[in-house]
Short mmCIF file of C-alpha atoms in Angstrom, two decimals:
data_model
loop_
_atom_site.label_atom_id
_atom_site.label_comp_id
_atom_site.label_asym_id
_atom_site.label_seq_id
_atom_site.Cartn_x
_atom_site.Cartn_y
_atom_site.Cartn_z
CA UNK A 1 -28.75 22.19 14.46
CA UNK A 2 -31.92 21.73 16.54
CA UNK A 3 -33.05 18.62 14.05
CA UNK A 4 -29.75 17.87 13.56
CA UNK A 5 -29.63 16.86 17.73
CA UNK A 6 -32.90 15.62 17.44
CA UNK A 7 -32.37 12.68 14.60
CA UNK A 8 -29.16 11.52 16.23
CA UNK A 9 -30.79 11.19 19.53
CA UNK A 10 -33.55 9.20 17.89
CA UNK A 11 -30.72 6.76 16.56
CA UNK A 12 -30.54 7.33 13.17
CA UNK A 13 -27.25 6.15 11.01
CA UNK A 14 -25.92 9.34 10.68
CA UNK A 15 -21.91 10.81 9.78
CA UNK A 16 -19.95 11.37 12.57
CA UNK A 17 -20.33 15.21 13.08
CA UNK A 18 -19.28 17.75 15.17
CA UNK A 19 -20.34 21.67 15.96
CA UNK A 20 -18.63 24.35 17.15
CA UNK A 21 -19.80 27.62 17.70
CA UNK A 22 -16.27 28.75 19.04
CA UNK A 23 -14.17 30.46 16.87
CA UNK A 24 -12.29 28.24 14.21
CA UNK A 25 -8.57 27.57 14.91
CA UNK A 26 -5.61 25.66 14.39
CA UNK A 27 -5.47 23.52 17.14
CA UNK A 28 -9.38 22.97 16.45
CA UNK A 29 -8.65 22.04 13.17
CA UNK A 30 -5.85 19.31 14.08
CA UNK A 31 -8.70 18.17 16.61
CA UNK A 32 -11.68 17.68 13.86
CA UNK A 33 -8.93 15.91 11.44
CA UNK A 34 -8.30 13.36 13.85
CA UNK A 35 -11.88 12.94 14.52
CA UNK A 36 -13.27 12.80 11.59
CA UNK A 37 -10.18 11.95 8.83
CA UNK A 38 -9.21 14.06 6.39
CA UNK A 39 -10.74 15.19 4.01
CA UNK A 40 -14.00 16.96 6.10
CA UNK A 41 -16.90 18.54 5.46
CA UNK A 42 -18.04 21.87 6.74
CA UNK A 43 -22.04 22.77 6.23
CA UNK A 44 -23.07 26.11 7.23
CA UNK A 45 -26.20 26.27 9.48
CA UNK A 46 -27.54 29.03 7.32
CA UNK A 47 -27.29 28.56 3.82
CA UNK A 48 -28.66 26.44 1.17
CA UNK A 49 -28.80 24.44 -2.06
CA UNK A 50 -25.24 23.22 -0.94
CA UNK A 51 -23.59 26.98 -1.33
CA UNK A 52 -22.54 26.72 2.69
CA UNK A 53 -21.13 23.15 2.10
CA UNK A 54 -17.11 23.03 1.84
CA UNK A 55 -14.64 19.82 1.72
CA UNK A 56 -12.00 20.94 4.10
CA UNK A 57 -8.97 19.48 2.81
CA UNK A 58 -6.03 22.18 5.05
CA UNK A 59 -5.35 24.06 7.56
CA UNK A 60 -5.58 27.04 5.13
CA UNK A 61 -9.42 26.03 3.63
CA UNK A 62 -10.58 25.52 6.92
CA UNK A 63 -9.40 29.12 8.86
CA UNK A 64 -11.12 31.10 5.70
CA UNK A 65 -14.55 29.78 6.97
CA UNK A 66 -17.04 31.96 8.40
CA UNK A 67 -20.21 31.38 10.08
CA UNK A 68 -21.29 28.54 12.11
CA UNK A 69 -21.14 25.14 11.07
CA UNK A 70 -21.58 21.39 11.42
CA UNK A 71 -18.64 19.39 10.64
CA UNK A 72 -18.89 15.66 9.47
CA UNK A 73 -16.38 12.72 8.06
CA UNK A 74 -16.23 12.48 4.79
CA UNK A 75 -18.35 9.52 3.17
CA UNK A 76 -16.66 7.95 0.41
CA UNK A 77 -20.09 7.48 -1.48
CA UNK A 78 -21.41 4.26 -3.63
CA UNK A 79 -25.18 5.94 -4.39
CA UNK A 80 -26.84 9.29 -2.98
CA UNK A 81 -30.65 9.37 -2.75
CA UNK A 82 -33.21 11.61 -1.71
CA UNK A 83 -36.59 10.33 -0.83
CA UNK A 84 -39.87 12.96 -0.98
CA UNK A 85 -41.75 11.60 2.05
CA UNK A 86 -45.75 12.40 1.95
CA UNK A 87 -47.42 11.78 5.23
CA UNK A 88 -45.37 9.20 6.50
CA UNK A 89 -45.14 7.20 3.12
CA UNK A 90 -42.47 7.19 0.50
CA UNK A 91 -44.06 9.92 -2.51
CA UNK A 92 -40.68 9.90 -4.96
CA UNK A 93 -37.16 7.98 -4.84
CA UNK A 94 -34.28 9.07 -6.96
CA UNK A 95 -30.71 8.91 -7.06
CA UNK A 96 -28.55 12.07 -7.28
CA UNK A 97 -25.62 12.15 -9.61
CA UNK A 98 -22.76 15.06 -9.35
CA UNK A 99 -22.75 16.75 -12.32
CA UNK A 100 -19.01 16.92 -12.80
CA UNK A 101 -15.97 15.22 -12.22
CA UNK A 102 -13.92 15.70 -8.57
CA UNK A 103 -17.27 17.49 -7.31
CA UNK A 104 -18.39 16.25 -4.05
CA UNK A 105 -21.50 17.30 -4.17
CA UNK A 106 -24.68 16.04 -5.40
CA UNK A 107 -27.18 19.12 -5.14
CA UNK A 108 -29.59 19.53 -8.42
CA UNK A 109 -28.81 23.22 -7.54
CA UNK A 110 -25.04 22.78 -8.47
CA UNK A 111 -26.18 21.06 -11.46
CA UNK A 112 -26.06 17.28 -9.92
CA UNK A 113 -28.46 14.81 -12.34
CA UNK A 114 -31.55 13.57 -10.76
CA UNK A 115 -32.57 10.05 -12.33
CA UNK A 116 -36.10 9.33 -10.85
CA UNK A 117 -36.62 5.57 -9.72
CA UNK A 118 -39.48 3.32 -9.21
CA UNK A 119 -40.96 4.06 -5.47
CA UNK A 120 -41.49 0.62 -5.32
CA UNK A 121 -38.36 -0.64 -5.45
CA UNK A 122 -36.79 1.50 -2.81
CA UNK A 123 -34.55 -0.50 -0.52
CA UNK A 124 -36.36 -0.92 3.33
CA UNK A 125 -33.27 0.13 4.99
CA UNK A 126 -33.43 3.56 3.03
CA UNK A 127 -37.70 3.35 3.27
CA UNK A 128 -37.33 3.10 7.00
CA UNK A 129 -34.60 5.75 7.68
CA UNK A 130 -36.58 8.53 5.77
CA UNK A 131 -40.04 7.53 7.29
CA UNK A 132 -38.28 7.83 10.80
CA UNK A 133 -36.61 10.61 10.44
CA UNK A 134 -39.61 12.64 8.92
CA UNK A 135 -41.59 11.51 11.45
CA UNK A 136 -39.10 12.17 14.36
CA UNK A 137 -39.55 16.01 13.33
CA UNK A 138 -42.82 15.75 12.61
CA UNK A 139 -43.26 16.56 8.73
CA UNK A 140 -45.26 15.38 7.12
CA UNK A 141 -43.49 16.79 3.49
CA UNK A 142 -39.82 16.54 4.15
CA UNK A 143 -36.89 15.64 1.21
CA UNK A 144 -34.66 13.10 3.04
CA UNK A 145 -31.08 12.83 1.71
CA UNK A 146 -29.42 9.14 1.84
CA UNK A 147 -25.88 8.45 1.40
CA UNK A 148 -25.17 4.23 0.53
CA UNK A 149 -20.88 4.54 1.64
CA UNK A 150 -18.68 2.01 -0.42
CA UNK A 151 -19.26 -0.77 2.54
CA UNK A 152 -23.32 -0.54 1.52
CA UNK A 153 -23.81 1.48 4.79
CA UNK A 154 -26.59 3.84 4.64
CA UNK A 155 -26.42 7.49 6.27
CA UNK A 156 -28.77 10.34 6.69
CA UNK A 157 -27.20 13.36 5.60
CA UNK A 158 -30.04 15.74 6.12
CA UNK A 159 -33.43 16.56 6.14
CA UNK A 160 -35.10 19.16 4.24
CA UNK A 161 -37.93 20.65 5.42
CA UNK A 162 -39.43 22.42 2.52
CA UNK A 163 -37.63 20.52 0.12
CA UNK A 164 -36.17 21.79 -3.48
CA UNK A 165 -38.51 20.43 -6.73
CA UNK A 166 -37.55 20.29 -10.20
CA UNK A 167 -39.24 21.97 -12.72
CA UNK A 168 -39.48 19.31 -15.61
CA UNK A 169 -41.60 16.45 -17.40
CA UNK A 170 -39.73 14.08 -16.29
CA UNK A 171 -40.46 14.73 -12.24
CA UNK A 172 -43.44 13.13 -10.53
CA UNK A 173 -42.55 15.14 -7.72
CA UNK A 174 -45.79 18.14 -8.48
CA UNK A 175 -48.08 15.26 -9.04
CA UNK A 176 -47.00 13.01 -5.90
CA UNK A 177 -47.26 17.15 -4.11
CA UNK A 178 -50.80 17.31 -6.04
CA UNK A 179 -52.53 13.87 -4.67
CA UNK A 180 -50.88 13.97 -1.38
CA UNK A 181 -52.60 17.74 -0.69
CA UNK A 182 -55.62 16.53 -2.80
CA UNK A 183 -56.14 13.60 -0.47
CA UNK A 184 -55.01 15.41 2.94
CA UNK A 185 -57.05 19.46 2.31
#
């Protein structure tokens, strides 16, 4: 929640989000549907790997939650990214693709493809976001997550702070890791 406060104050294009550590009604959830539109998005404070993130689409989804959570609109999404920042630079840029069909979403975790894309071509909109927002809490490894909406606007969803890898031939991500520590020990 903490980093959460601090990348919004810092200006960056994120959804429009709400907490509530209250407990969860239904007059509270009438209030969050006219802020944000329904279909929401509840993500847990706590959990990971998108287990503690739930599309709140009734009354009746939304009163079986439990914990604490951030609630956000939900974006009707074009492209998600996630960019691997390494000391203030861009290390790895790929685009995350749900893994099945009416699944909202896109963690590797919950079986989501990762297609790996050429660093280089990275939009500077996107570039700039996940550079700022790394450095705004002061990381310098962090696994920013980029949402382009249908309109081509660009939102930070989150930022990881020790950021999930994959395990396969086809990820630069241990060798970007690798130089980046090599350089920087």
């Amino acid at each position: 929640l903490v980093s959460f406060a601090k990348l919004y104050s810092e200006g960056l294009p994120m959804p429009k989000s709400y907490f509530t550590s209250g407990e969860l009604s239904e007059n509270l959830y009438k209030k969050l549907s006219l802020k944000l539109g329904s279909p929401f998005v509840a993500k847990d404070l706590i959990k990971q790997r998108g287990l503690g993130v739930f599309l709140i689409d009734s009354k009746e989804t939304f009163l079986k939650l439990k914990g604490k959570f951030i609630f956000q609109t939900m974006l009707e999404k074009k492209h998600e990214y996630r960019v691997l920042i390494l000391g203030g630079r861009v290390g790895v840029f790929e685009e995350k693709i749900s893994g099945s069909t009416g699944e909202f979403r896109n963690n590797v975790a919950l079986g989501a493809k990762e297609i790996f894309l050429d660093k280089g071509k990275i939009s500077k909109k996107i570039e700039d976001i996940c550079i700022k927002a790394s450095a705004v809490l002061k990381l310098d490894i962090a696994g920013a997550e980029v949402v382009e909406d249908v309109a081509g606007k660009y939102y930070l969803l989150e930022v990881n702070r020790g950021p999930g890898l994959t395990y396969s031939e086809n990820s630069p991500e241990f060798k970007e890791i690798a130089e980046y520590l090599e350089k920087n020990a």
